[in-house]
Short mmCIF file of C-alpha atoms in Angstrom, two decimals:
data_model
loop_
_atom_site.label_atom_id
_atom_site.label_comp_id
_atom_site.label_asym_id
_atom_site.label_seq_id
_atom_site.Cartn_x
_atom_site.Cartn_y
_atom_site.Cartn_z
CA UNK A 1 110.95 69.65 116.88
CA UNK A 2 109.10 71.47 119.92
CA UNK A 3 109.42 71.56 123.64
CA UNK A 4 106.96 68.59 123.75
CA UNK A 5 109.37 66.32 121.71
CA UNK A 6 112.77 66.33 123.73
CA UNK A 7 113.33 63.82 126.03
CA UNK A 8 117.02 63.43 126.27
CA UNK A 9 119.69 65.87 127.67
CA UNK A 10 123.43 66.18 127.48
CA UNK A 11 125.24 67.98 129.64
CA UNK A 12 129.05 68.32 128.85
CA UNK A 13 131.38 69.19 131.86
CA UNK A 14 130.42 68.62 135.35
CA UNK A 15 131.92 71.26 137.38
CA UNK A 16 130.54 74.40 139.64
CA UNK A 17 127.41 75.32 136.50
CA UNK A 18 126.82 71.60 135.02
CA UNK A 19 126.23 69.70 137.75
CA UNK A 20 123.04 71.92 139.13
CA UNK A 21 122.29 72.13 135.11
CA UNK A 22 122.37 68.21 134.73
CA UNK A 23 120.30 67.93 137.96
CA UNK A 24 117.35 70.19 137.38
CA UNK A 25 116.62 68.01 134.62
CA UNK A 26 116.90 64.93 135.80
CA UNK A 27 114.59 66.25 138.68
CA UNK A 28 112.18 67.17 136.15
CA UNK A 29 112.28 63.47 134.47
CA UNK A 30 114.22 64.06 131.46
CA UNK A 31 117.14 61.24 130.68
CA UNK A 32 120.19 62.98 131.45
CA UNK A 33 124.07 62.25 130.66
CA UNK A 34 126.46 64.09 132.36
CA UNK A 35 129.75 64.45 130.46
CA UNK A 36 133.44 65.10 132.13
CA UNK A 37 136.67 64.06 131.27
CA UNK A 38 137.81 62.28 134.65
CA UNK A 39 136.19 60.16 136.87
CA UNK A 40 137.08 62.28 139.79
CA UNK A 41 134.95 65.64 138.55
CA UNK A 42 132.30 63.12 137.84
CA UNK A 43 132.51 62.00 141.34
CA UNK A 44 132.75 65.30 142.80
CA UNK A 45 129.46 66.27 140.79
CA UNK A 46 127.06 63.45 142.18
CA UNK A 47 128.36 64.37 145.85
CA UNK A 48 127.63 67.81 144.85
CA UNK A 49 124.30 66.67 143.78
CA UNK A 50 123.56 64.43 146.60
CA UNK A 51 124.18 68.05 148.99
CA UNK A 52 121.78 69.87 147.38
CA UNK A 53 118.92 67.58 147.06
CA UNK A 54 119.38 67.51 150.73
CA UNK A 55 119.17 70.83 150.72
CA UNK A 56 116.61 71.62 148.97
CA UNK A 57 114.31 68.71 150.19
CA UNK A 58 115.20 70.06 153.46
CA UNK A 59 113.93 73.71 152.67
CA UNK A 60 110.17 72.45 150.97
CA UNK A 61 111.69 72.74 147.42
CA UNK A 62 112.07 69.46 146.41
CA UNK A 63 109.99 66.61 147.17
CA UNK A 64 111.41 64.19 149.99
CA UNK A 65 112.07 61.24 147.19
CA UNK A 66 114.46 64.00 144.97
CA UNK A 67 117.20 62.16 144.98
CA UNK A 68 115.83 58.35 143.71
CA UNK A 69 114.12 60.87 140.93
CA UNK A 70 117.64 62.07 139.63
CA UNK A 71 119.34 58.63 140.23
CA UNK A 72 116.77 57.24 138.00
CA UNK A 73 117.65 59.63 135.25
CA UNK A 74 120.74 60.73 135.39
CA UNK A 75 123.90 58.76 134.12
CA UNK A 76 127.68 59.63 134.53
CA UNK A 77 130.32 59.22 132.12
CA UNK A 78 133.66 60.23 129.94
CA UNK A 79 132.90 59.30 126.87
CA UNK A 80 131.73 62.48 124.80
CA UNK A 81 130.51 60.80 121.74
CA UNK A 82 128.40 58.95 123.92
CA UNK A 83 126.91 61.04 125.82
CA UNK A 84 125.56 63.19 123.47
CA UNK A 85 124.67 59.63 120.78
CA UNK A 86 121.03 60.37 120.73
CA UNK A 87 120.53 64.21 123.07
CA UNK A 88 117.30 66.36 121.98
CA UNK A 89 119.46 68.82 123.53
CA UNK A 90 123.21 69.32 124.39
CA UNK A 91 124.53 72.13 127.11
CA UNK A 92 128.33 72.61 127.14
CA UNK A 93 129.52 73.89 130.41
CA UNK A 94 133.25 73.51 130.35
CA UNK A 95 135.91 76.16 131.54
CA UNK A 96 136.05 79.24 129.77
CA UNK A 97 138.08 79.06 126.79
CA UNK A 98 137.22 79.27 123.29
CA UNK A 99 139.30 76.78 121.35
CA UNK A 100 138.20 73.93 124.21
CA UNK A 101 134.94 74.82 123.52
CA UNK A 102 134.97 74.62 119.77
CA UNK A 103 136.68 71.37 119.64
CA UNK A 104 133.50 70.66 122.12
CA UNK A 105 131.19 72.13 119.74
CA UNK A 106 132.77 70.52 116.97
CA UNK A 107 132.52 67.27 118.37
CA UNK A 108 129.05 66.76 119.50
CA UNK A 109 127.92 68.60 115.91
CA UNK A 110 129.34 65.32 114.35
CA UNK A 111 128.31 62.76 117.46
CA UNK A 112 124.73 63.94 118.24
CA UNK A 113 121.37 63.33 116.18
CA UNK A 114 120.95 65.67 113.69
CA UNK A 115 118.22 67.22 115.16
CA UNK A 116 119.78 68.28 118.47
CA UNK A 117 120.19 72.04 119.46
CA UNK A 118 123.61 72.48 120.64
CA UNK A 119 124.03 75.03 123.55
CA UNK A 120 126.87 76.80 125.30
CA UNK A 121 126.33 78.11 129.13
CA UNK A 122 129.59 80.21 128.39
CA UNK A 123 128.94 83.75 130.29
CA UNK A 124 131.61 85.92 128.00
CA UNK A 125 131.77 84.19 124.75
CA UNK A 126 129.32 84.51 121.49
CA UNK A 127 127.06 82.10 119.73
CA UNK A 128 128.70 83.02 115.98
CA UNK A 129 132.41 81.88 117.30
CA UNK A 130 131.10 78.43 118.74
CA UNK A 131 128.55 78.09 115.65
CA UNK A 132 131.77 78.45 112.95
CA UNK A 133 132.86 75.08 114.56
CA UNK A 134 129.64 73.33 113.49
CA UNK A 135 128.02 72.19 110.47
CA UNK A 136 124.44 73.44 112.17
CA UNK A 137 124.55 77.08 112.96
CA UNK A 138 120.49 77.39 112.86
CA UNK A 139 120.49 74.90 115.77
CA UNK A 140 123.40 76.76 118.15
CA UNK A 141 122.86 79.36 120.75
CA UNK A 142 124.26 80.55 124.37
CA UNK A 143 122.15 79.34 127.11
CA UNK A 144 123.62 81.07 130.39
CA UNK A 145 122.59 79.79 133.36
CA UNK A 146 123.70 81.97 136.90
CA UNK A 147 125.62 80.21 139.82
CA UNK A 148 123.96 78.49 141.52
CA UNK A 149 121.55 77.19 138.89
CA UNK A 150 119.16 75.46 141.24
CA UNK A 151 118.10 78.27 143.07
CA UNK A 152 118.40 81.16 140.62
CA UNK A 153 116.12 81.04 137.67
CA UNK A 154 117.25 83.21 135.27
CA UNK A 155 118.51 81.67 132.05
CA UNK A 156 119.85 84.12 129.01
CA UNK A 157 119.09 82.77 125.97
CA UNK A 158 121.18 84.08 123.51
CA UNK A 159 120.83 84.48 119.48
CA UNK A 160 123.76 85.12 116.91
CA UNK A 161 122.46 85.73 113.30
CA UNK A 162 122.21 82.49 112.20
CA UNK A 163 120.49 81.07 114.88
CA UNK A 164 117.06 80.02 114.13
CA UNK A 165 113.46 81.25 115.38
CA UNK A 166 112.29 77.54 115.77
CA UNK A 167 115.91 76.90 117.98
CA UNK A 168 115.00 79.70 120.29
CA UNK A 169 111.15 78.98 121.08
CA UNK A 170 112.09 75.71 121.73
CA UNK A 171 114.79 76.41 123.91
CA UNK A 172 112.49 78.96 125.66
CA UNK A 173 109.45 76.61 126.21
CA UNK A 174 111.68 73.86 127.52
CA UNK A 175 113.53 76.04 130.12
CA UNK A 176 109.82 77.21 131.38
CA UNK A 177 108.96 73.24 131.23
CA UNK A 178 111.51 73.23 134.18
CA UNK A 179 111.11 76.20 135.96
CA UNK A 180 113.02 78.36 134.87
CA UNK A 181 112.59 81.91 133.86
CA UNK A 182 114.24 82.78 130.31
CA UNK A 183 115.13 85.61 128.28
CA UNK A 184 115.53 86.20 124.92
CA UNK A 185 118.94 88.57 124.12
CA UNK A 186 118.09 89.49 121.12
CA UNK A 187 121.35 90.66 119.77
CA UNK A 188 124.93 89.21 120.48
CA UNK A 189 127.31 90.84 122.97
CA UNK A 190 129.85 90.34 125.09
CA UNK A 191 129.02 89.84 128.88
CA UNK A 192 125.20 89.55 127.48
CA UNK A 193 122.51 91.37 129.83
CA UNK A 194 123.38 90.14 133.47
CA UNK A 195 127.51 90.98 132.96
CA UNK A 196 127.37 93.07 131.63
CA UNK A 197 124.63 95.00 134.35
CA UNK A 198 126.95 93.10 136.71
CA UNK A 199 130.86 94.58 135.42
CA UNK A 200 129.49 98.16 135.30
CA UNK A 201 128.46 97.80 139.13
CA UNK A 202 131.91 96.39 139.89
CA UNK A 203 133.50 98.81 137.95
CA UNK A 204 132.20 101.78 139.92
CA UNK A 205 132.67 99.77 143.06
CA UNK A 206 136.25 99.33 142.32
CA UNK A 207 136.76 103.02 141.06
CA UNK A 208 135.09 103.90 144.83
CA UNK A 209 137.53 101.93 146.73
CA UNK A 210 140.33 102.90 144.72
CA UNK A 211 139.39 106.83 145.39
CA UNK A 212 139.55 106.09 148.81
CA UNK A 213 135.65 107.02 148.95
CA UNK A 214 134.77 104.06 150.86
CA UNK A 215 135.99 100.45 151.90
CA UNK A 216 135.06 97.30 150.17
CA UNK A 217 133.09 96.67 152.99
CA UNK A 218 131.12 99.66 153.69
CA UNK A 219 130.46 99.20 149.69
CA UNK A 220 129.46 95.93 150.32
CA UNK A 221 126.84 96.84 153.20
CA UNK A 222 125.34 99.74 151.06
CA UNK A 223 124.76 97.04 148.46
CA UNK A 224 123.39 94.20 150.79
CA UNK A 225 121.29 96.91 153.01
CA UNK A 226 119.91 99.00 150.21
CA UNK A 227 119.32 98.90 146.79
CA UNK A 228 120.31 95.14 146.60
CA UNK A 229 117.38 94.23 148.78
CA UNK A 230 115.08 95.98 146.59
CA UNK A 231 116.46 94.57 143.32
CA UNK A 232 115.30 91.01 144.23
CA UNK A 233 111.56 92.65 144.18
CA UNK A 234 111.73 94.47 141.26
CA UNK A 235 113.87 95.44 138.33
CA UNK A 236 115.55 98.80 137.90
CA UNK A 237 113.26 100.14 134.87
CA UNK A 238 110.08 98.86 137.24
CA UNK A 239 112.00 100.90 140.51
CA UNK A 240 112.60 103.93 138.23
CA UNK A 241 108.78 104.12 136.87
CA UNK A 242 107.96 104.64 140.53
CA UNK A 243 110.22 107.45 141.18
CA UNK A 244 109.54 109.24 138.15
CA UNK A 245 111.79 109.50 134.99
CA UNK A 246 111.90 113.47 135.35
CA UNK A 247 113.28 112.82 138.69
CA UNK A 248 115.63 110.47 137.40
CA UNK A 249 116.57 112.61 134.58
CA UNK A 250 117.47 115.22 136.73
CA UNK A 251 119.44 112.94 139.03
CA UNK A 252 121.47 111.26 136.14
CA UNK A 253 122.29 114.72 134.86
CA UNK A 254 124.09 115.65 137.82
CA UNK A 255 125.57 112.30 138.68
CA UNK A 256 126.56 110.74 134.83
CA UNK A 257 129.66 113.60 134.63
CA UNK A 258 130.97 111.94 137.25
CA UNK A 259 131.05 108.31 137.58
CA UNK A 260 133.50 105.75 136.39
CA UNK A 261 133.90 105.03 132.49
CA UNK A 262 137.59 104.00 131.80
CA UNK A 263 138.14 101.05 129.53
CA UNK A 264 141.00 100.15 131.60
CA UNK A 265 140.81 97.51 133.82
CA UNK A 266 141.27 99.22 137.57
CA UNK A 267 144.72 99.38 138.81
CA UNK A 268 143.58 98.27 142.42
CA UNK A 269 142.21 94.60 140.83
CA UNK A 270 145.57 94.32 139.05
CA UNK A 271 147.30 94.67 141.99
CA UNK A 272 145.34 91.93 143.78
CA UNK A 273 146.24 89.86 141.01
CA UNK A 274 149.86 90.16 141.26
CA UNK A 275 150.20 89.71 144.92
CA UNK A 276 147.77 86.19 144.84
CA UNK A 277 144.95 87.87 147.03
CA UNK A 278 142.35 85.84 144.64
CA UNK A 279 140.04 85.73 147.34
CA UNK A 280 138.15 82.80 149.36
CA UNK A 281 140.47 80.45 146.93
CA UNK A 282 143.60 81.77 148.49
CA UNK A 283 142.39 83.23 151.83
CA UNK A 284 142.78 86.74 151.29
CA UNK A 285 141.21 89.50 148.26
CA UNK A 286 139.72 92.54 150.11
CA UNK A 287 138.70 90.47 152.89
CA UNK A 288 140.57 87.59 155.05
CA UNK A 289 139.32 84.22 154.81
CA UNK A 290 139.22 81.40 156.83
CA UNK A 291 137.63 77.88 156.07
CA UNK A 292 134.83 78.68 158.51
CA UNK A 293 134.20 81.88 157.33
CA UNK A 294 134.03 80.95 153.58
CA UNK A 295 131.67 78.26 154.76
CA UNK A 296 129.39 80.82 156.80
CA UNK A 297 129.15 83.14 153.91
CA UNK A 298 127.95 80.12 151.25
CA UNK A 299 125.47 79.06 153.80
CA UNK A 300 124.48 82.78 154.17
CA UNK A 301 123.96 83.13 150.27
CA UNK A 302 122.06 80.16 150.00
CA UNK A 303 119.93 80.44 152.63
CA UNK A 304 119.09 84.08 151.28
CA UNK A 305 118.41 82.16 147.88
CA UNK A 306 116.26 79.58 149.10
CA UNK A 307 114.17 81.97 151.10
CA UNK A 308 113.44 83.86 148.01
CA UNK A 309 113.06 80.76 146.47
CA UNK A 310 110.29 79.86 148.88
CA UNK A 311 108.36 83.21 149.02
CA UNK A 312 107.91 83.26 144.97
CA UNK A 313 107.07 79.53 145.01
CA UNK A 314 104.15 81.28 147.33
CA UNK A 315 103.45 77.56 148.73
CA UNK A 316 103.33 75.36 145.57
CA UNK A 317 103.99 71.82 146.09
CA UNK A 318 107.23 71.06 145.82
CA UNK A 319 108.25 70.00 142.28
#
């Protein structure tokens, strides 16, 4: 099978990641099932959909008839074994947990053509542990999409042993097909590339705030005023050519000693925990949160998004 040759994809769970998933391929004329176990998430998910179509359509990034496209192609339903009866490709996006997902992965290996690549969107778990639950580990691999999928187009592709050559190149073409921009991690591990980039940042972050260096916010404005903004131009190896890798030899040998590099999760998070200061979810974490102010800040991400969205488009019709 190639790239060329799918035409149908299964989407299983229809939350915050497989709704945008489902929808990006619809959008780009694929048939698409969208899998969840009550009618009410499945509900949710086409509202969810319906927002950012407008959204996008709105912002020059979809074209104006977006929505009729993924009506067309996209059906709804809660009946696992068929929804994935005749995929080219199946995603699995439920909740984190990995005996839900095996029974998942166990179930569409016996329900889906035998020629179907099975995928998981998990962001902590491996390929091997979901593959043991299926009778095709050549055809199983971690695709992991980043929230929100329709505007950020970075998709880790990721390999366990068994995993095939063919299963990966076709993966890889397909995700280009759409848009997308994938990567190949070439060996298993937990947290893959991004969370593990991502949990060593928060780590240090925390280990700041907890040594009374800085507040969360002052953290958060040297993140969103400095580096940050130069991250979305250019990777950190890319950055660190420019500099100089003496220089940066020089700098890590002074600074390494002394950053953060327990194992421990930091006391500080624990304690958030405990109390139930969860964040945006519960109105309080490091900051306080209102309804409108949780609704300013996703409006303030997204717009960010979509702008860099529109400046790497660089004017291509919308798609």
């Amino acid at each position: 099978m190639t790239a060329g040759d799918i035409r149908s994809i299964s989407v299983i769970g229809a939350g915050l990641m497989g709704h945008g998933i489902a929808q990006e391929f619809a959008l780009a004329g694929f048939k698409v099932s969208l899998h969840d176990t009550s009618n009410e998430q499945l509900a949710r998910a086409e509202e969810n959909i319906g927002r950012n179509l407008a959204m996008l359509s709105g912002m020059g990034l979809a074209a104006g008839d977006a929505a009729a496209t993924v009506r067309t192609h996209l059906s709804l339903g809660t009946d696992l074994e068929a929804a994935v009866s005749d995929a080219d490709v199946v995603i699995e996006a439920a909740f984190e947990d990995l005996p839900l997902k095996q029974g998942i992965f166990k179930t569409i290996d016996r329900a889906s053509p035998k020629h179907a690549i099975l995928a998981s969107n998990t962001s902590t778990l491996l390929p091997s542990a979901l593959a043991t639950a299926t009778k095709r580990p050549e055809k199983v691999l971690v695709s992991h999409y980043f929230n929100p999928p329709y505007l950020l187009p970075l998709v880790e592709l990721v390999r366990h042993d068994g995993t095939s050559d063919e299963t990966v190149h076709v993966m890889f073409e397909l995700l280009k097909k759409v848009g997308k921009t994938p990567v190949i991690v070439r060996k298993e591990a937990p947290g893959f590339i991004g969370n593990r980039l991502q949990a060593a940042l928060f780590r240090e972050a925390l280990s700041i705030v907890e040594h009374g260096i800085a507040s969360p916010a002052d953290v958060d404005a040297v993140i969103k005023g400095g580096f940050g903004r130069r991250l979305a131009a250019a990777g950190v190896f890319e950055i660190w050519e420019i500099a100089g890798w003496d220089l940066i030899l020089s700098i890590c040998e002074n600074l390494f000693p002394s950053l953060e590099s327990t194992k421990s999760v930091s006391p500080v998070l624990k304690e958030k925990v405990k109390r139930g200061d969860l964040g945006t979810k519960t109105g309080r974490g490091f900051y306080e949160w209102t309804p409108d102010s949780i609704d300013a800040l996703k409006k303030r991400i997204a717009a960010i998004l979509v702008a860099i969205a529109q400046e790497q488009q660089g004017g291509a019709e919308p798609h």
